[in-house]
mmCIF file of C-alpha atoms in Angstrom:
data_model
loop_
_atom_site.group_PDB
_atom_site.id
_atom_site.type_symbol
_atom_site.label_atom_id
_atom_site.label_comp_id
_atom_site.label_asym_id
_atom_site.label_seq_id
_atom_site.Cartn_x
_atom_site.Cartn_y
_atom_site.Cartn_z
ATOM 1 C CA UNK A 1 -10.567 1.445 22.968
ATOM 2 C CA UNK A 2 -11.702 -2.157 22.762
ATOM 3 C CA UNK A 3 -8.489 -3.365 21.089
ATOM 4 C CA UNK A 4 -4.839 -2.976 22.061
ATOM 5 C CA UNK A 5 -2.788 -0.468 20.080
ATOM 6 C CA UNK A 6 -0.450 0.541 22.917
ATOM 7 C CA UNK A 7 1.469 -2.614 23.844
ATOM 8 C CA UNK A 8 5.040 -2.575 22.566
ATOM 9 C CA UNK A 9 5.614 -6.047 21.160
ATOM 10 C CA UNK A 10 8.995 -7.733 21.316
ATOM 11 C CA UNK A 11 9.303 -8.997 17.739
ATOM 12 C CA UNK A 12 12.966 -9.975 17.969
ATOM 13 C CA UNK A 13 13.504 -13.512 16.776
ATOM 14 C CA UNK A 14 9.965 -13.729 15.396
ATOM 15 C CA UNK A 15 10.936 -13.662 11.701
ATOM 16 C CA UNK A 16 10.120 -9.964 11.237
ATOM 17 C CA UNK A 17 12.362 -8.137 8.772
ATOM 18 C CA UNK A 18 10.958 -4.872 10.138
ATOM 19 C CA UNK A 19 13.073 -5.329 13.276
ATOM 20 C CA UNK A 20 15.675 -7.904 12.209
ATOM 21 C CA UNK A 21 16.908 -6.071 9.104
ATOM 22 C CA UNK A 22 18.566 -2.680 8.668
ATOM 23 C CA UNK A 23 18.092 -1.659 5.009
ATOM 24 C CA UNK A 24 21.422 0.194 4.806
ATOM 25 C CA UNK A 25 24.860 -1.280 4.214
ATOM 26 C CA UNK A 26 27.576 -0.701 6.794
ATOM 27 C CA UNK A 27 25.223 1.161 9.145
ATOM 28 C CA UNK A 28 24.497 0.076 12.694
ATOM 29 C CA UNK A 29 22.454 1.324 15.607
ATOM 30 C CA UNK A 30 24.695 2.908 18.218
ATOM 31 C CA UNK A 31 25.129 1.108 21.500
ATOM 32 C CA UNK A 32 22.469 2.024 24.017
ATOM 33 C CA UNK A 33 19.702 2.680 21.475
ATOM 34 C CA UNK A 34 16.848 0.291 20.792
ATOM 35 C CA UNK A 35 15.596 -0.251 17.265
ATOM 36 C CA UNK A 36 12.367 1.506 16.321
ATOM 37 C CA UNK A 37 11.102 -0.061 13.055
ATOM 38 C CA UNK A 38 9.706 2.650 10.767
ATOM 39 C CA UNK A 39 10.594 1.467 7.272
ATOM 40 C CA UNK A 40 8.918 -1.513 5.564
ATOM 41 C CA UNK A 41 5.104 -1.283 5.366
ATOM 42 C CA UNK A 42 4.533 -3.529 8.350
ATOM 43 C CA UNK A 43 2.519 -2.508 11.428
ATOM 44 C CA UNK A 44 3.772 -2.950 14.968
ATOM 45 C CA UNK A 45 0.348 -3.625 16.427
ATOM 46 C CA UNK A 46 -1.193 -6.924 17.478
ATOM 47 C CA UNK A 47 -3.756 -7.933 14.882
ATOM 48 C CA UNK A 48 -7.430 -8.559 15.622
ATOM 49 C CA UNK A 49 -7.818 -11.679 17.828
ATOM 50 C CA UNK A 50 -10.283 -13.382 15.472
ATOM 51 C CA UNK A 51 -7.429 -14.034 13.014
ATOM 52 C CA UNK A 52 -5.213 -16.203 15.258
ATOM 53 C CA UNK A 53 -8.379 -17.800 16.630
ATOM 54 C CA UNK A 54 -9.432 -18.837 13.129
ATOM 55 C CA UNK A 55 -5.951 -20.133 12.267
ATOM 56 C CA UNK A 56 -5.588 -22.071 15.520
ATOM 57 C CA UNK A 57 -9.034 -23.601 15.152
ATOM 58 C CA UNK A 58 -8.182 -24.837 11.650
ATOM 59 C CA UNK A 59 -4.800 -26.235 12.701
ATOM 60 C CA UNK A 60 -6.503 -28.409 15.333
ATOM 61 C CA UNK A 61 -7.722 -30.545 12.451
ATOM 62 C CA UNK A 62 -4.407 -32.189 11.678
ATOM 63 C CA UNK A 63 -4.770 -32.617 7.931
ATOM 64 C CA UNK A 64 -3.694 -29.902 5.519
ATOM 65 C CA UNK A 65 -4.093 -31.491 2.122
ATOM 66 C CA UNK A 66 -5.388 -30.183 -1.176
ATOM 67 C CA UNK A 67 -8.481 -28.031 -0.871
ATOM 68 C CA UNK A 68 -10.760 -25.615 -2.685
ATOM 69 C CA UNK A 69 -11.744 -22.198 -1.307
ATOM 70 C CA UNK A 70 -14.967 -22.444 0.645
ATOM 71 C CA UNK A 71 -17.996 -20.246 -0.080
ATOM 72 C CA UNK A 72 -17.401 -18.428 3.203
ATOM 73 C CA UNK A 73 -14.187 -17.019 1.714
ATOM 74 C CA UNK A 74 -16.024 -15.395 -1.183
ATOM 75 C CA UNK A 75 -18.983 -14.329 0.944
ATOM 76 C CA UNK A 76 -16.623 -12.611 3.394
ATOM 77 C CA UNK A 77 -15.011 -10.591 0.588
ATOM 78 C CA UNK A 78 -18.361 -9.618 -0.932
ATOM 79 C CA UNK A 79 -19.697 -8.478 2.452
ATOM 80 C CA UNK A 80 -16.475 -6.575 3.259
ATOM 81 C CA UNK A 81 -16.426 -4.717 -0.054
ATOM 82 C CA UNK A 82 -20.106 -3.824 0.214
ATOM 83 C CA UNK A 83 -19.965 -2.674 3.835
ATOM 84 C CA UNK A 84 -16.708 -0.762 3.779
ATOM 85 C CA UNK A 85 -16.623 0.556 0.215
ATOM 86 C CA UNK A 86 -20.223 0.528 -0.965
ATOM 87 C CA UNK A 87 -19.577 -2.004 -3.715
ATOM 88 C CA UNK A 88 -22.784 -3.339 -5.262
ATOM 89 C CA UNK A 89 -23.266 -6.333 -7.534
ATOM 90 C CA UNK A 90 -20.030 -8.160 -6.685
ATOM 91 C CA UNK A 91 -20.319 -11.895 -7.229
ATOM 92 C CA UNK A 92 -18.144 -14.918 -6.542
ATOM 93 C CA UNK A 93 -17.305 -15.215 -10.257
ATOM 94 C CA UNK A 94 -15.571 -11.805 -10.214
ATOM 95 C CA UNK A 95 -13.241 -12.717 -7.348
ATOM 96 C CA UNK A 96 -10.013 -14.632 -7.813
ATOM 97 C CA UNK A 97 -7.096 -15.545 -5.572
ATOM 98 C CA UNK A 98 -3.661 -13.967 -6.072
ATOM 99 C CA UNK A 99 -0.455 -14.833 -4.222
ATOM 100 C CA UNK A 100 0.215 -11.115 -4.041
ATOM 101 C CA UNK A 101 -0.975 -7.819 -5.445
ATOM 102 C CA UNK A 102 2.266 -7.336 -7.383
ATOM 103 C CA UNK A 103 1.925 -10.745 -8.980
ATOM 104 C CA UNK A 104 -1.646 -9.951 -9.906
ATOM 105 C CA UNK A 105 -0.643 -6.642 -11.444
ATOM 106 C CA UNK A 106 1.988 -8.418 -13.528
ATOM 107 C CA UNK A 107 -0.526 -11.018 -14.687
ATOM 108 C CA UNK A 108 -2.760 -8.152 -15.781
ATOM 109 C CA UNK A 109 0.073 -6.434 -17.653
ATOM 110 C CA UNK A 110 0.957 -9.696 -19.379
ATOM 111 C CA UNK A 111 -2.610 -9.743 -20.701
ATOM 112 C CA UNK A 112 -2.823 -6.024 -21.501
ATOM 113 C CA UNK A 113 0.656 -5.625 -23.049
ATOM 114 C CA UNK A 114 3.491 -7.134 -25.002
ATOM 115 C CA UNK A 115 6.975 -7.336 -23.497
ATOM 116 C CA UNK A 116 8.755 -4.063 -24.115
ATOM 117 C CA UNK A 117 5.544 -2.019 -23.982
ATOM 118 C CA UNK A 118 5.343 1.225 -22.041
ATOM 119 C CA UNK A 119 3.225 1.478 -18.899
ATOM 120 C CA UNK A 120 2.062 4.694 -17.265
ATOM 121 C CA UNK A 121 2.576 5.185 -13.525
ATOM 122 C CA UNK A 122 2.603 8.183 -11.221
ATOM 123 C CA UNK A 123 5.695 9.297 -9.361
ATOM 124 C CA UNK A 124 6.695 9.086 -6.597
ATOM 125 C CA UNK A 125 6.290 5.393 -7.348
ATOM 126 C CA UNK A 126 6.011 2.333 -5.137
ATOM 127 C CA UNK A 127 9.358 0.535 -5.300
ATOM 128 C CA UNK A 128 7.658 -2.805 -5.972
ATOM 129 C CA UNK A 129 6.233 -1.513 -9.242
ATOM 130 C CA UNK A 130 9.649 -0.331 -10.384
ATOM 131 C CA UNK A 131 11.357 -3.632 -9.645
ATOM 132 C CA UNK A 132 8.554 -5.791 -11.030
ATOM 133 C CA UNK A 133 8.248 -3.897 -14.305
ATOM 134 C CA UNK A 134 11.982 -3.719 -14.906
ATOM 135 C CA UNK A 135 12.381 -7.425 -14.134
ATOM 136 C CA UNK A 136 9.614 -8.350 -16.563
ATOM 137 C CA UNK A 137 10.628 -6.309 -19.569
ATOM 138 C CA UNK A 138 8.213 -3.373 -19.377
ATOM 139 C CA UNK A 139 9.177 0.276 -19.652
ATOM 140 C CA UNK A 140 7.841 2.739 -17.107
ATOM 141 C CA UNK A 141 6.654 6.160 -18.181
ATOM 142 C CA UNK A 142 6.238 8.340 -15.120
ATOM 143 C CA UNK A 143 3.744 11.159 -14.760
ATOM 144 C CA UNK A 144 4.847 13.177 -11.708
ATOM 145 C CA UNK A 145 2.272 14.096 -9.117
ATOM 146 C CA UNK A 146 2.355 17.786 -8.237
ATOM 147 C CA UNK A 147 1.545 19.586 -5.000
ATOM 148 C CA UNK A 148 -1.173 22.238 -4.951
ATOM 149 C CA UNK A 149 -1.050 25.408 -2.829
ATOM 150 C CA UNK A 150 -2.116 23.455 0.253
ATOM 151 C CA UNK A 151 0.637 20.886 -0.293
ATOM 152 C CA UNK A 152 -1.782 18.179 -1.440
ATOM 153 C CA UNK A 153 -0.510 15.780 -4.108
ATOM 154 C CA UNK A 154 -2.538 15.947 -7.337
ATOM 155 C CA UNK A 155 -2.468 14.180 -10.694
ATOM 156 C CA UNK A 156 -1.235 16.310 -13.589
ATOM 157 C CA UNK A 157 -3.866 15.435 -16.163
ATOM 158 C CA UNK A 158 -2.231 17.448 -18.947
ATOM 159 C CA UNK A 159 1.023 15.578 -18.441
ATOM 160 C CA UNK A 160 -0.818 12.256 -18.298
ATOM 161 C CA UNK A 161 -2.634 12.952 -21.557
ATOM 162 C CA UNK A 162 0.496 14.111 -23.333
ATOM 163 C CA UNK A 163 2.371 10.955 -22.375
ATOM 164 C CA UNK A 164 -0.491 8.617 -23.178
ATOM 165 C CA UNK A 165 -0.793 10.198 -26.614
ATOM 166 C CA UNK A 166 2.848 10.705 -27.559
ATOM 167 C CA UNK A 167 4.188 7.455 -26.088
ATOM 168 C CA UNK A 168 1.235 5.419 -27.426
ATOM 169 C CA UNK A 169 0.580 3.863 -24.017
ATOM 170 C CA UNK A 170 -2.227 1.353 -23.587
ATOM 171 C CA UNK A 171 -1.701 0.133 -20.020
ATOM 172 C CA UNK A 172 -1.468 1.894 -16.662
ATOM 173 C CA UNK A 173 -0.896 0.948 -13.049
ATOM 174 C CA UNK A 174 -3.141 3.051 -10.860
ATOM 175 C CA UNK A 175 -2.383 3.085 -7.137
ATOM 176 C CA UNK A 176 -5.376 3.983 -4.964
ATOM 177 C CA UNK A 177 -4.794 5.088 -2.252
ATOM 178 C CA UNK A 178 -1.444 6.193 -3.558
ATOM 179 C CA UNK A 179 1.781 4.774 -2.175
ATOM 180 C CA UNK A 180 4.043 6.449 -1.065
ATOM 181 C CA UNK A 181 2.237 9.822 -0.836
ATOM 182 C CA UNK A 182 -0.859 8.553 0.963
ATOM 183 C CA UNK A 183 -3.236 10.412 -1.344
ATOM 184 C CA UNK A 184 -6.856 9.217 -1.291
ATOM 185 C CA UNK A 185 -8.303 10.184 -4.656
ATOM 186 C CA UNK A 186 -11.575 12.074 -4.834
ATOM 187 C CA UNK A 187 -14.377 10.898 -7.120
ATOM 188 C CA UNK A 188 -13.829 13.756 -9.585
ATOM 189 C CA UNK A 189 -10.132 12.906 -9.876
ATOM 190 C CA UNK A 190 -10.890 9.252 -10.458
ATOM 191 C CA UNK A 191 -13.462 10.117 -13.095
ATOM 192 C CA UNK A 192 -11.047 12.418 -14.914
ATOM 193 C CA UNK A 193 -8.247 9.838 -14.855
ATOM 194 C CA UNK A 194 -10.521 7.053 -16.061
ATOM 195 C CA UNK A 195 -11.904 9.252 -18.817
ATOM 196 C CA UNK A 196 -8.357 9.775 -20.098
ATOM 197 C CA UNK A 197 -7.792 6.031 -20.005
ATOM 198 C CA UNK A 198 -11.017 5.506 -21.956
ATOM 199 C CA UNK A 199 -10.069 8.164 -24.498
ATOM 200 C CA UNK A 200 -6.710 6.561 -25.261
ATOM 201 C CA UNK A 201 -7.856 2.941 -24.871
ATOM 202 C CA UNK A 202 -5.715 2.280 -21.795
ATOM 203 C CA UNK A 203 -6.314 -0.827 -19.696
ATOM 204 C CA UNK A 204 -5.875 -0.354 -15.956
ATOM 205 C CA UNK A 205 -4.373 -2.493 -13.206
ATOM 206 C CA UNK A 206 -5.541 -0.865 -9.962
ATOM 207 C CA UNK A 207 -3.555 -1.576 -6.801
ATOM 208 C CA UNK A 208 -6.045 -0.922 -3.994
ATOM 209 C CA UNK A 209 -4.283 -2.835 -1.239
ATOM 210 C CA UNK A 210 -4.368 0.239 1.040
ATOM 211 C CA UNK A 211 -8.098 0.811 0.569
ATOM 212 C CA UNK A 212 -9.053 -0.076 4.151
ATOM 213 C CA UNK A 213 -6.513 2.224 5.791
ATOM 214 C CA UNK A 214 -8.221 5.568 5.312
ATOM 215 C CA UNK A 215 -7.672 8.416 7.761
ATOM 216 C CA UNK A 216 -10.350 10.641 9.245
ATOM 217 C CA UNK A 217 -12.006 12.973 6.745
ATOM 218 C CA UNK A 218 -11.374 10.863 3.639
ATOM 219 C CA UNK A 219 -13.185 8.005 1.894
ATOM 220 C CA UNK A 220 -11.888 5.400 -0.509
ATOM 221 C CA UNK A 221 -13.819 5.066 -3.757
ATOM 222 C CA UNK A 222 -13.003 1.909 -5.729
ATOM 223 C CA UNK A 223 -11.752 2.774 -9.199
ATOM 224 C CA UNK A 224 -14.238 0.377 -10.770
ATOM 225 C CA UNK A 225 -17.188 2.256 -9.237
ATOM 226 C CA UNK A 226 -16.830 5.600 -11.013
ATOM 227 C CA UNK A 227 -18.349 4.501 -14.347
ATOM 228 C CA UNK A 228 -19.407 1.449 -16.292
ATOM 229 C CA UNK A 229 -16.402 1.883 -18.575
ATOM 230 C CA UNK A 230 -14.049 1.979 -15.562
ATOM 231 C CA UNK A 231 -15.709 -1.158 -14.254
ATOM 232 C CA UNK A 232 -15.010 -3.006 -17.506
ATOM 233 C CA UNK A 233 -11.445 -1.817 -18.260
ATOM 234 C CA UNK A 234 -9.999 -2.246 -14.748
ATOM 235 C CA UNK A 235 -8.560 -5.239 -12.942
ATOM 236 C CA UNK A 236 -8.442 -4.324 -9.239
ATOM 237 C CA UNK A 237 -6.289 -6.016 -6.617
ATOM 238 C CA UNK A 238 -6.883 -6.183 -2.866
ATOM 239 C CA UNK A 239 -5.622 -8.013 0.216
ATOM 240 C CA UNK A 240 -6.169 -8.161 3.963
ATOM 241 C CA UNK A 241 -2.388 -8.170 4.373
ATOM 242 C CA UNK A 242 -1.842 -4.416 4.773
ATOM 243 C CA UNK A 243 -5.044 -3.945 6.747
ATOM 244 C CA UNK A 244 -4.375 -6.677 9.314
ATOM 245 C CA UNK A 245 -0.589 -7.141 9.004
ATOM 246 C CA UNK A 246 -0.782 -10.561 7.345
ATOM 247 C CA UNK A 247 1.903 -10.208 4.658
ATOM 248 C CA UNK A 248 3.783 -13.227 6.014
ATOM 249 C CA UNK A 249 0.764 -15.458 5.418
ATOM 250 C CA UNK A 250 0.475 -14.541 1.700
ATOM 251 C CA UNK A 251 -2.936 -14.052 0.179
ATOM 252 C CA UNK A 252 -4.475 -11.393 -2.052
ATOM 253 C CA UNK A 253 -7.402 -11.347 -4.444
ATOM 254 C CA UNK A 254 -8.582 -9.656 -7.595
ATOM 255 C CA UNK A 255 -11.942 -8.226 -8.546
ATOM 256 C CA UNK A 256 -12.515 -8.286 -12.312
ATOM 257 C CA UNK A 257 -15.954 -7.681 -13.811
ATOM 258 C CA UNK A 258 -15.001 -7.953 -17.471
ATOM 259 C CA UNK A 259 -15.171 -11.694 -18.318
ATOM 260 C CA UNK A 260 -12.771 -11.355 -21.258
ATOM 261 C CA UNK A 261 -10.100 -9.816 -19.014
ATOM 262 C CA UNK A 262 -10.901 -12.123 -16.127
ATOM 263 C CA UNK A 263 -10.519 -15.332 -18.114
ATOM 264 C CA UNK A 264 -7.191 -14.261 -19.564
ATOM 265 C CA UNK A 265 -5.715 -13.011 -16.296
ATOM 266 C CA UNK A 266 -6.698 -16.235 -14.588
ATOM 267 C CA UNK A 267 -5.065 -18.199 -17.385
ATOM 268 C CA UNK A 268 -1.933 -16.049 -17.189
ATOM 269 C CA UNK A 269 -1.636 -16.400 -13.406
ATOM 270 C CA UNK A 270 -2.121 -20.189 -13.648
ATOM 271 C CA UNK A 271 0.790 -20.798 -15.990
ATOM 272 C CA UNK A 272 3.482 -20.915 -13.287
ATOM 273 C CA UNK A 273 1.437 -23.338 -11.128
ATOM 274 C CA UNK A 274 2.504 -21.315 -8.089
ATOM 275 C CA UNK A 275 -0.505 -19.030 -7.704
ATOM 276 C CA UNK A 276 -2.235 -21.284 -5.184
ATOM 277 C CA UNK A 277 -4.001 -20.381 -1.962
ATOM 278 C CA UNK A 278 -2.694 -21.515 1.414
ATOM 279 C CA UNK A 279 -5.418 -23.044 3.561
ATOM 280 C CA UNK A 280 -4.351 -20.996 6.590
ATOM 281 C CA UNK A 281 -4.355 -17.726 4.647
ATOM 282 C CA UNK A 282 -7.947 -18.495 3.627
ATOM 283 C CA UNK A 283 -8.963 -18.917 7.252
ATOM 284 C CA UNK A 284 -6.991 -15.786 8.204
ATOM 285 C CA UNK A 285 -9.042 -13.736 5.723
ATOM 286 C CA UNK A 286 -12.280 -15.233 7.025
ATOM 287 C CA UNK A 287 -11.144 -14.440 10.577
ATOM 288 C CA UNK A 288 -10.238 -10.893 9.578
ATOM 289 C CA UNK A 289 -13.527 -10.152 7.845
ATOM 290 C CA UNK A 290 -15.603 -10.899 10.961
ATOM 291 C CA UNK A 291 -17.606 -8.224 12.852
ATOM 292 C CA UNK A 292 -14.637 -7.834 15.205
ATOM 293 C CA UNK A 293 -12.436 -7.087 12.204
ATOM 294 C CA UNK A 294 -14.695 -4.227 11.145
ATOM 295 C CA UNK A 295 -14.452 -2.757 14.660
ATOM 296 C CA UNK A 296 -10.699 -3.303 14.820
ATOM 297 C CA UNK A 297 -10.076 -1.501 11.532
ATOM 298 C CA UNK A 298 -12.203 1.444 12.659
ATOM 299 C CA UNK A 299 -10.084 1.746 15.792
ATOM 300 C CA UNK A 300 -6.874 1.235 13.800
ATOM 301 C CA UNK A 301 -7.743 4.111 11.471
ATOM 302 C CA UNK A 302 -8.447 6.331 14.474
ATOM 303 C CA UNK A 303 -5.057 5.481 15.997
ATOM 304 C CA UNK A 304 -3.275 6.028 12.664
ATOM 305 C CA UNK A 305 -5.047 9.350 12.132
ATOM 306 C CA UNK A 306 -3.712 10.541 15.497
ATOM 307 C CA UNK A 307 -0.212 9.209 14.780
ATOM 308 C CA UNK A 308 -0.089 10.853 11.364
ATOM 309 C CA UNK A 309 -1.286 14.165 12.767
ATOM 310 C CA UNK A 310 1.303 14.046 15.548
ATOM 311 C CA UNK A 311 4.209 13.129 13.257
ATOM 312 C CA UNK A 312 3.161 15.641 10.591
ATOM 313 C CA UNK A 313 2.993 18.523 13.071
ATOM 314 C CA UNK A 314 6.218 17.507 14.780
ATOM 315 C CA UNK A 315 8.110 17.397 11.486
ATOM 316 C CA UNK A 316 6.852 20.799 10.374
ATOM 317 C CA UNK A 317 7.635 22.409 13.739
ATOM 318 C CA UNK A 318 11.008 20.797 14.464
ATOM 319 C CA UNK A 319 12.708 19.658 11.238
ATOM 320 C CA UNK A 320 13.600 22.884 9.472
ATOM 321 C CA UNK A 321 14.060 22.345 5.737
ATOM 322 C CA UNK A 322 12.005 19.133 5.636
ATOM 323 C CA UNK A 323 8.684 19.235 3.804
ATOM 324 C CA UNK A 324 5.924 16.645 4.026
ATOM 325 C CA UNK A 325 2.317 16.377 2.905
ATOM 326 C CA UNK A 326 -0.148 14.947 5.381
ATOM 327 C CA UNK A 327 -1.413 11.640 3.971
ATOM 328 C CA UNK A 328 -5.126 10.889 3.795
ATOM 329 C CA UNK A 329 -4.626 7.142 3.788
ATOM 330 C CA UNK A 330 -1.944 4.517 4.506
ATOM 331 C CA UNK A 331 0.405 4.894 7.466
ATOM 332 C CA UNK A 332 3.424 6.145 5.530
ATOM 333 C CA UNK A 333 4.802 9.694 5.386
ATOM 334 C CA UNK A 334 7.006 10.703 2.472
ATOM 335 C CA UNK A 335 9.564 13.288 3.586
ATOM 336 C CA UNK A 336 11.389 15.648 1.220
ATOM 337 C CA UNK A 337 14.685 16.530 2.902
ATOM 338 C CA UNK A 338 16.227 18.606 0.103
ATOM 339 C CA UNK A 339 16.049 21.913 1.984
ATOM 340 C CA UNK A 340 17.635 20.474 5.110
ATOM 341 C CA UNK A 341 20.413 18.675 3.221
ATOM 342 C CA UNK A 342 21.392 21.737 1.205
ATOM 343 C CA UNK A 343 21.208 24.071 4.193
ATOM 344 C CA UNK A 344 23.460 21.836 6.283
ATOM 345 C CA UNK A 345 25.754 20.608 3.517
ATOM 346 C CA UNK A 346 24.846 16.974 4.151
ATOM 347 C CA UNK A 347 23.963 14.240 1.724
ATOM 348 C CA UNK A 348 20.800 12.186 1.984
ATOM 349 C CA UNK A 349 22.958 9.127 2.715
ATOM 350 C CA UNK A 350 24.534 10.910 5.674
ATOM 351 C CA UNK A 351 21.130 11.975 6.954
ATOM 352 C CA UNK A 352 19.684 8.486 6.687
ATOM 353 C CA UNK A 353 22.671 6.899 8.407
ATOM 354 C CA UNK A 354 22.336 9.372 11.284
ATOM 355 C CA UNK A 355 18.735 8.311 11.785
ATOM 356 C CA UNK A 356 19.623 4.619 11.821
ATOM 357 C CA UNK A 357 22.484 5.201 14.245
ATOM 358 C CA UNK A 358 19.907 6.763 16.591
ATOM 359 C CA UNK A 359 17.800 3.633 16.272
ATOM 360 C CA UNK A 360 15.164 5.015 13.899
ATOM 361 C CA UNK A 361 15.042 2.521 11.046
ATOM 362 C CA UNK A 362 13.500 4.492 8.178
ATOM 363 C CA UNK A 363 13.478 3.922 4.415
ATOM 364 C CA UNK A 364 15.419 5.453 1.539
ATOM 365 C CA UNK A 365 12.953 7.329 -0.678
ATOM 366 C CA UNK A 366 15.097 7.409 -3.818
ATOM 367 C CA UNK A 367 13.907 4.010 -5.099
ATOM 368 C CA UNK A 368 10.420 5.559 -4.931
ATOM 369 C CA UNK A 369 11.667 8.344 -7.245
ATOM 370 C CA UNK A 370 12.110 10.927 -4.520
ATOM 371 C CA UNK A 371 15.549 12.484 -4.987
ATOM 372 C CA UNK A 372 15.757 13.625 -1.367
ATOM 373 C CA UNK A 373 13.018 11.355 -0.055
ATOM 374 C CA UNK A 374 12.651 9.313 3.102
ATOM 375 C CA UNK A 375 9.624 7.075 3.708
ATOM 376 C CA UNK A 376 8.512 6.916 7.324
ATOM 377 C CA UNK A 377 6.143 4.315 8.813
ATOM 378 C CA UNK A 378 4.037 5.583 11.751
ATOM 379 C CA UNK A 379 2.040 2.371 12.387
ATOM 380 C CA UNK A 380 3.434 1.767 15.841
ATOM 381 C CA UNK A 381 2.393 2.521 19.432
ATOM 382 C CA UNK A 382 2.321 6.226 20.242
ATOM 383 C CA UNK A 383 5.038 5.840 22.881
ATOM 384 C CA UNK A 384 7.471 4.503 20.259
ATOM 385 C CA UNK A 385 6.492 7.171 17.750
ATOM 386 C CA UNK A 386 7.097 9.913 20.318
ATOM 387 C CA UNK A 387 10.467 8.425 21.211
ATOM 388 C CA UNK A 388 11.461 8.237 17.540
ATOM 389 C CA UNK A 389 10.502 11.854 16.841
ATOM 390 C CA UNK A 390 12.437 13.074 19.883
ATOM 391 C CA UNK A 391 15.529 11.108 18.864
ATOM 392 C CA UNK A 392 15.382 12.527 15.342
ATOM 393 C CA UNK A 393 14.970 16.041 16.735
ATOM 394 C CA UNK A 394 17.858 15.843 19.193
ATOM 395 C CA UNK A 395 20.351 13.651 17.350
ATOM 396 C CA UNK A 396 19.666 13.963 13.629
ATOM 397 C CA UNK A 397 17.949 17.173 12.543
#
């Protein structure tokens, strides 16, 4: 490969919660074991070199005062969306900066809803949605995803329609690709979901932050592309942060075609006076969306496809009583450990602590609405992934 996905970086003391934080109280890694970060959605790969090059070049000009986004910022997004996702007709006017996807989603809900309104989401559910909605006075109505005979997560359209109708819901958060299951929705599924939203006059905030991390055999289709109605009732949110591991730099963006929605969301997001771009995050995005960035992401997706396949097979063959669906996008696996816990008379807390004690820092799946769930991040060099799986096999499961 042209780019480096094998070097094991020492991130200690580099402000990375992935390695500096253990997300469990009163649990420590046993002496003699290194920490293998596999929890927060943060990759342990060096990013594409054009990003630090762009940042360093900008910092050489030692003035960092007020600024406006340059045309190159918008042109880079338009070219990226067209090349990678087939988006046609995107213009600068439809693109707007967001400090984060979650903040953008909340701005959209504040336009679509009144405080106390109900919002439809699928479960399992990204923990950020749960916290953000609860903190801002909205009520979640969950429509559980269901597994088909092949173990693939699917939307339950009958359940969605029943809840939209009976609960009188007029706003939805649609996660595509889905976090935490890693489902990449097919065009027919998107069309059916958006037709339900049209039927019941539901406005949609689409979180598509994972849209670049698609594994072999799947393709991301932007929600706004499936119909003209979907295009006009959806506010979609993107970022280079997941794709290139830039979360610490802050910087997302929305794509909104409907001018009525766009004007109001921009007004809503401006009210706090904090939704302002950082000049270095602008140059990071421009550096990411260079030809080298396209190549780097292609290689990244190849590496992640191999990691997911390895971890998926290992879990099925070695962790008796643990079920997992193979994701089609993202780099997260969502484990269901109910069978193992009941067979061995152990609680999920005990299981998770055992993993951490062995140095595998994984994530509690219950805040994602998985009763026996564990979320596992496989975006790390293959040598570390292999070591983690072997530790879990010998010392935990």
